[in-house]
Amino acid sequence: MISERDAAPQYVLPLVVRIEKAEPPARTDALETAARAVLAMLGDERSTGDGTWAEPVRAWQDGRIRKVVRRARGAEWRRAGALPGVTVTGHRAEVRVYPPVPLDGWPKELAKLQVSGTDLDDPEPVPPAPDDGTPVLWLNPALEMSAGKAMAQAGHGAHLAWLGLSPADRAAWHAAGFPLAVRTATPDAWPTLATAGLPVVRDAGFTEIAPGSPTVASDHPALRR
């Protein structure tokens, strides 16, 4: 039986990460920047009320809140930057997020960009521990994901955290610039995180991993109060 959510018109949130050959961003930097880009779209005044993006954002959130990350460099990135959206920067990473579009309605400037091949590495094997009080998006250590897939999952984890917060906590997070960290949980810690009552992303299984796989646990301090 098709659910009401699946029967609704389906939209997708496009994200484009800048990956120049000579200076690609670090993997964790790209994941964190993608997560903040999703939050920037959700918190943008154009996405709420009578804003110019409010209607597609509502239609997107009424469905499966899909997110797809594509990559661009050089002239591709400049063309992508000319479309309405928001660019979020990390340490070196740059991610541009756009208002949701129908699954088959991507702008031609974005439709031609590649999804696969988004492979990034961290300069250190293990990123440093997050500062105390920082919201953390914990990745499932049992899953292997490309950087592009992990970016989409981190964005989804940030989205679920946003939905679980009160308006006051959302406003405070927004005002602070959406600080967050993305880290891979240890095998010992993951079962507790996944069953602690925190929002957990379960992948739809369209790419790379099996349907229903838990990918991210969203650990925002306000969600533990």
mmCIF file with all atom_site columns, N, CA, C and O in Angstrom, residues 19 45 52 58 62 75 82 109 111 114 123 134 137-140 147 162 169 178 200 206 210 212 219 224:
data_model
loop_
_atom_site.group_PDB
_atom_site.id
_atom_site.type_symbol
_atom_site.label_atom_id
_atom_site.label_alt_id
_atom_site.label_comp_id
_atom_site.label_asym_id
_atom_site.label_entity_id
_atom_site.label_seq_id
_atom_site.pdbx_PDB_ins_code
_atom_site.Cartn_x
_atom_site.Cartn_y
_atom_site.Cartn_z
_atom_site.occupancy
_atom_site.B_iso_or_equiv
_atom_site.pdbx_formal_charge
_atom_site.auth_seq_id
_atom_site.auth_comp_id
_atom_site.auth_asym_id
_atom_site.auth_atom_id
_atom_site.pdbx_PDB_model_num
ATOM 1   N N  . ILE A 1 19  ? 34.785 20.676 -5.936  1.00 0.00 ? 19  ILE A N  1
ATOM 2   C CA . ILE A 1 19  ? 35.960 19.800 -5.818  1.00 0.00 ? 19  ILE A CA 1
ATOM 3   C C  . ILE A 1 19  ? 36.914 20.125 -6.957  1.00 0.00 ? 19  ILE A C  1
ATOM 4   O O  . ILE A 1 19  ? 36.759 19.641 -8.078  1.00 0.00 ? 19  ILE A O  1
ATOM 5   N N  . GLU A 1 45  ? 14.943 32.709 5.551   1.00 0.00 ? 45  GLU A N  1
ATOM 6   C CA . GLU A 1 45  ? 13.611 33.321 5.587   1.00 0.00 ? 45  GLU A CA 1
ATOM 7   C C  . GLU A 1 45  ? 12.844 33.081 4.293   1.00 0.00 ? 45  GLU A C  1
ATOM 8   O O  . GLU A 1 45  ? 11.611 33.109 4.290   1.00 0.00 ? 45  GLU A O  1
ATOM 9   N N  . THR A 1 52  ? 9.925  33.023 -1.077  1.00 0.00 ? 52  THR A N  1
ATOM 10  C CA . THR A 1 52  ? 9.955  32.569 -2.471  1.00 0.00 ? 52  THR A CA 1
ATOM 11  C C  . THR A 1 52  ? 10.272 31.088 -2.602  1.00 0.00 ? 52  THR A C  1
ATOM 12  O O  . THR A 1 52  ? 9.958  30.477 -3.631  1.00 0.00 ? 52  THR A O  1
ATOM 13  N N  . ARG A 1 58  ? 8.034  23.141 1.382   1.00 0.00 ? 58  ARG A N  1
ATOM 14  C CA . ARG A 1 58  ? 6.915  22.399 1.987   1.00 0.00 ? 58  ARG A CA 1
ATOM 15  C C  . ARG A 1 58  ? 6.630  21.120 1.211   1.00 0.00 ? 58  ARG A C  1
ATOM 16  O O  . ARG A 1 58  ? 6.417  20.049 1.805   1.00 0.00 ? 58  ARG A O  1
ATOM 17  N N  . ASP A 1 62  ? 6.983  17.304 2.671   1.00 0.00 ? 62  ASP A N  1
ATOM 18  C CA . ASP A 1 62  ? 5.812  16.427 2.697   1.00 0.00 ? 62  ASP A CA 1
ATOM 19  C C  . ASP A 1 62  ? 6.116  15.057 2.108   1.00 0.00 ? 62  ASP A C  1
ATOM 20  O O  . ASP A 1 62  ? 5.355  14.112 2.306   1.00 0.00 ? 62  ASP A O  1
ATOM 21  N N  . ALA A 1 75  ? 34.460 26.101 -14.369 1.00 0.00 ? 75  ALA A N  1
ATOM 22  C CA . ALA A 1 75  ? 33.318 26.757 -14.996 1.00 0.00 ? 75  ALA A CA 1
ATOM 23  C C  . ALA A 1 75  ? 31.999 26.144 -14.546 1.00 0.00 ? 75  ALA A C  1
ATOM 24  O O  . ALA A 1 75  ? 30.990 26.841 -14.437 1.00 0.00 ? 75  ALA A O  1
ATOM 25  N N  . ALA A 1 82  ? 25.498 30.642 -10.220 1.00 0.00 ? 82  ALA A N  1
ATOM 26  C CA . ALA A 1 82  ? 24.618 31.684 -10.745 1.00 0.00 ? 82  ALA A CA 1
ATOM 27  C C  . ALA A 1 82  ? 23.149 31.384 -10.488 1.00 0.00 ? 82  ALA A C  1
ATOM 28  O O  . ALA A 1 82  ? 22.306 32.277 -10.608 1.00 0.00 ? 82  ALA A O  1
ATOM 29  N N  . GLU A 1 109 ? 21.818 23.216 -15.592 1.00 0.00 ? 109 GLU A N  1
ATOM 30  C CA . GLU A 1 109 ? 23.173 23.483 -15.092 1.00 0.00 ? 109 GLU A CA 1
ATOM 31  C C  . GLU A 1 109 ? 23.593 22.490 -14.017 1.00 0.00 ? 109 GLU A C  1
ATOM 32  O O  . GLU A 1 109 ? 24.784 22.237 -13.821 1.00 0.00 ? 109 GLU A O  1
ATOM 33  N N  . ALA A 1 111 ? 21.805 19.310 -13.656 1.00 0.00 ? 111 ALA A N  1
ATOM 34  C CA . ALA A 1 111 ? 21.527 17.947 -14.117 1.00 0.00 ? 111 ALA A CA 1
ATOM 35  C C  . ALA A 1 111 ? 22.742 17.313 -14.777 1.00 0.00 ? 111 ALA A C  1
ATOM 36  O O  . ALA A 1 111 ? 22.926 16.093 -14.722 1.00 0.00 ? 111 ALA A O  1
ATOM 37  N N  . GLN A 1 114 ? 28.103 15.488 -12.231 1.00 0.00 ? 114 GLN A N  1
ATOM 38  C CA . GLN A 1 114 ? 28.218 14.084 -11.851 1.00 0.00 ? 114 GLN A CA 1
ATOM 39  C C  . GLN A 1 114 ? 27.941 13.869 -10.368 1.00 0.00 ? 114 GLN A C  1
ATOM 40  O O  . GLN A 1 114 ? 28.273 14.701 -9.525  1.00 0.00 ? 114 GLN A O  1
ATOM 41  N N  . PRO A 1 123 ? 43.071 14.491 6.129   1.00 0.00 ? 123 PRO A N  1
ATOM 42  C CA . PRO A 1 123 ? 44.529 14.500 6.253   1.00 0.00 ? 123 PRO A CA 1
ATOM 43  C C  . PRO A 1 123 ? 45.020 13.665 7.435   1.00 0.00 ? 123 PRO A C  1
ATOM 44  O O  . PRO A 1 123 ? 46.148 13.181 7.426   1.00 0.00 ? 123 PRO A O  1
ATOM 45  N N  . THR A 1 134 ? 28.964 20.648 21.427  1.00 0.00 ? 134 THR A N  1
ATOM 46  C CA . THR A 1 134 ? 28.744 20.766 19.991  1.00 0.00 ? 134 THR A CA 1
ATOM 47  C C  . THR A 1 134 ? 27.801 19.663 19.507  1.00 0.00 ? 134 THR A C  1
ATOM 48  O O  . THR A 1 134 ? 28.002 18.492 19.834  1.00 0.00 ? 134 THR A O  1
ATOM 49  N N  . LEU A 1 137 ? 26.814 14.695 14.559  1.00 0.00 ? 137 LEU A N  1
ATOM 50  C CA . LEU A 1 137 ? 26.147 13.740 13.695  1.00 0.00 ? 137 LEU A CA 1
ATOM 51  C C  . LEU A 1 137 ? 27.055 12.517 13.618  1.00 0.00 ? 137 LEU A C  1
ATOM 52  O O  . LEU A 1 137 ? 28.144 12.574 13.037  1.00 0.00 ? 137 LEU A O  1
ATOM 53  N N  . TRP A 1 138 ? 26.606 11.434 14.248  1.00 0.00 ? 138 TRP A N  1
ATOM 54  C CA . TRP A 1 138 ? 27.430 10.232 14.363  1.00 0.00 ? 138 TRP A CA 1
ATOM 55  C C  . TRP A 1 138 ? 27.130 9.275  13.222  1.00 0.00 ? 138 TRP A C  1
ATOM 56  O O  . TRP A 1 138 ? 25.994 8.833  13.044  1.00 0.00 ? 138 TRP A O  1
ATOM 57  N N  . LEU A 1 139 ? 28.149 8.930  12.439  1.00 0.00 ? 139 LEU A N  1
ATOM 58  C CA . LEU A 1 139 ? 27.998 7.998  11.332  1.00 0.00 ? 139 LEU A CA 1
ATOM 59  C C  . LEU A 1 139 ? 28.122 6.564  11.831  1.00 0.00 ? 139 LEU A C  1
ATOM 60  O O  . LEU A 1 139 ? 28.920 6.265  12.735  1.00 0.00 ? 139 LEU A O  1
ATOM 61  N N  . ASN A 1 140 ? 27.347 5.691  11.226  1.00 0.00 ? 140 ASN A N  1
ATOM 62  C CA . ASN A 1 140 ? 27.390 4.267  11.544  1.00 0.00 ? 140 ASN A CA 1
ATOM 63  C C  . ASN A 1 140 ? 28.731 3.696  11.090  1.00 0.00 ? 140 ASN A C  1
ATOM 64  O O  . ASN A 1 140 ? 29.055 3.731  9.896   1.00 0.00 ? 140 ASN A O  1
ATOM 65  N N  . ALA A 1 147 ? 31.999 9.755  -0.324  1.00 0.00 ? 147 ALA A N  1
ATOM 66  C CA . ALA A 1 147 ? 31.883 11.065 0.316   1.00 0.00 ? 147 ALA A CA 1
ATOM 67  C C  . ALA A 1 147 ? 30.563 11.732 -0.044  1.00 0.00 ? 147 ALA A C  1
ATOM 68  O O  . ALA A 1 147 ? 29.905 12.335 0.809   1.00 0.00 ? 147 ALA A O  1
ATOM 69  N N  . TRP A 1 162 ? 17.037 19.233 13.340  1.00 0.00 ? 162 TRP A N  1
ATOM 70  C CA . TRP A 1 162 ? 16.279 20.489 13.216  1.00 0.00 ? 162 TRP A CA 1
ATOM 71  C C  . TRP A 1 162 ? 14.797 20.252 13.492  1.00 0.00 ? 162 TRP A C  1
ATOM 72  O O  . TRP A 1 162 ? 14.163 21.009 14.244  1.00 0.00 ? 162 TRP A O  1
ATOM 73  N N  . ASP A 1 169 ? 15.137 26.609 20.309  1.00 0.00 ? 169 ASP A N  1
ATOM 74  C CA . ASP A 1 169 ? 16.425 25.947 20.096  1.00 0.00 ? 169 ASP A CA 1
ATOM 75  C C  . ASP A 1 169 ? 16.872 26.067 18.640  1.00 0.00 ? 169 ASP A C  1
ATOM 76  O O  . ASP A 1 169 ? 18.061 26.200 18.356  1.00 0.00 ? 169 ASP A O  1
ATOM 77  N N  . PHE A 1 178 ? 24.999 27.540 13.170  1.00 0.00 ? 178 PHE A N  1
ATOM 78  C CA . PHE A 1 178 ? 24.855 26.087 13.025  1.00 0.00 ? 178 PHE A CA 1
ATOM 79  C C  . PHE A 1 178 ? 26.159 25.335 13.286  1.00 0.00 ? 178 PHE A C  1
ATOM 80  O O  . PHE A 1 178 ? 26.638 24.553 12.442  1.00 0.00 ? 178 PHE A O  1
ATOM 81  N N  . VAL A 1 200 ? 17.414 9.100  14.205  1.00 0.00 ? 200 VAL A N  1
ATOM 82  C CA . VAL A 1 200 ? 18.317 8.226  13.457  1.00 0.00 ? 200 VAL A CA 1
ATOM 83  C C  . VAL A 1 200 ? 17.859 8.181  12.004  1.00 0.00 ? 200 VAL A C  1
ATOM 84  O O  . VAL A 1 200 ? 16.689 7.916  11.713  1.00 0.00 ? 200 VAL A O  1
ATOM 85  N N  . PHE A 1 206 ? 18.179 3.773  -2.125  1.00 0.00 ? 206 PHE A N  1
ATOM 86  C CA . PHE A 1 206 ? 18.241 4.068  -3.557  1.00 0.00 ? 206 PHE A CA 1
ATOM 87  C C  . PHE A 1 206 ? 19.656 3.863  -4.108  1.00 0.00 ? 206 PHE A C  1
ATOM 88  O O  . PHE A 1 206 ? 19.828 3.499  -5.262  1.00 0.00 ? 206 PHE A O  1
ATOM 89  N N  . ALA A 1 210 ? 21.878 -0.852 1.804   1.00 0.00 ? 210 ALA A N  1
ATOM 90  C CA . ALA A 1 210 ? 20.603 -1.564 1.836   1.00 0.00 ? 210 ALA A CA 1
ATOM 91  C C  . ALA A 1 210 ? 19.496 -0.692 2.417   1.00 0.00 ? 210 ALA A C  1
ATOM 92  O O  . ALA A 1 210 ? 19.745 0.129  3.318   1.00 0.00 ? 210 ALA A O  1
ATOM 93  N N  . GLY A 1 212 ? 16.680 0.769  4.665   1.00 0.00 ? 212 GLY A N  1
ATOM 94  C CA . GLY A 1 212 ? 16.458 0.681  6.107   1.00 0.00 ? 212 GLY A CA 1
ATOM 95  C C  . GLY A 1 212 ? 17.712 0.743  6.953   1.00 0.00 ? 212 GLY A C  1
ATOM 96  O O  . GLY A 1 212 ? 17.631 0.723  8.185   1.00 0.00 ? 212 GLY A O  1
ATOM 97  N N  . ASP A 1 219 ? 22.927 13.822 17.425  1.00 0.00 ? 219 ASP A N  1
ATOM 98  C CA . ASP A 1 219 ? 23.083 14.057 18.859  1.00 0.00 ? 219 ASP A CA 1
ATOM 99  C C  . ASP A 1 219 ? 23.243 15.555 19.139  1.00 0.00 ? 219 ASP A C  1
ATOM 100 O O  . ASP A 1 219 ? 24.349 16.064 19.272  1.00 0.00 ? 219 ASP A O  1
ATOM 101 N N  . ARG A 1 224 ? 18.540 15.977 24.195  1.00 0.00 ? 224 ARG A N  1
ATOM 102 C CA . ARG A 1 224 ? 18.744 15.117 25.360  1.00 0.00 ? 224 ARG A CA 1
ATOM 103 C C  . ARG A 1 224 ? 18.144 15.686 26.628  1.00 0.00 ? 224 ARG A C  1
ATOM 104 O O  . ARG A 1 224 ? 18.192 15.060 27.686  1.00 0.00 ? 224 ARG A O  1
#
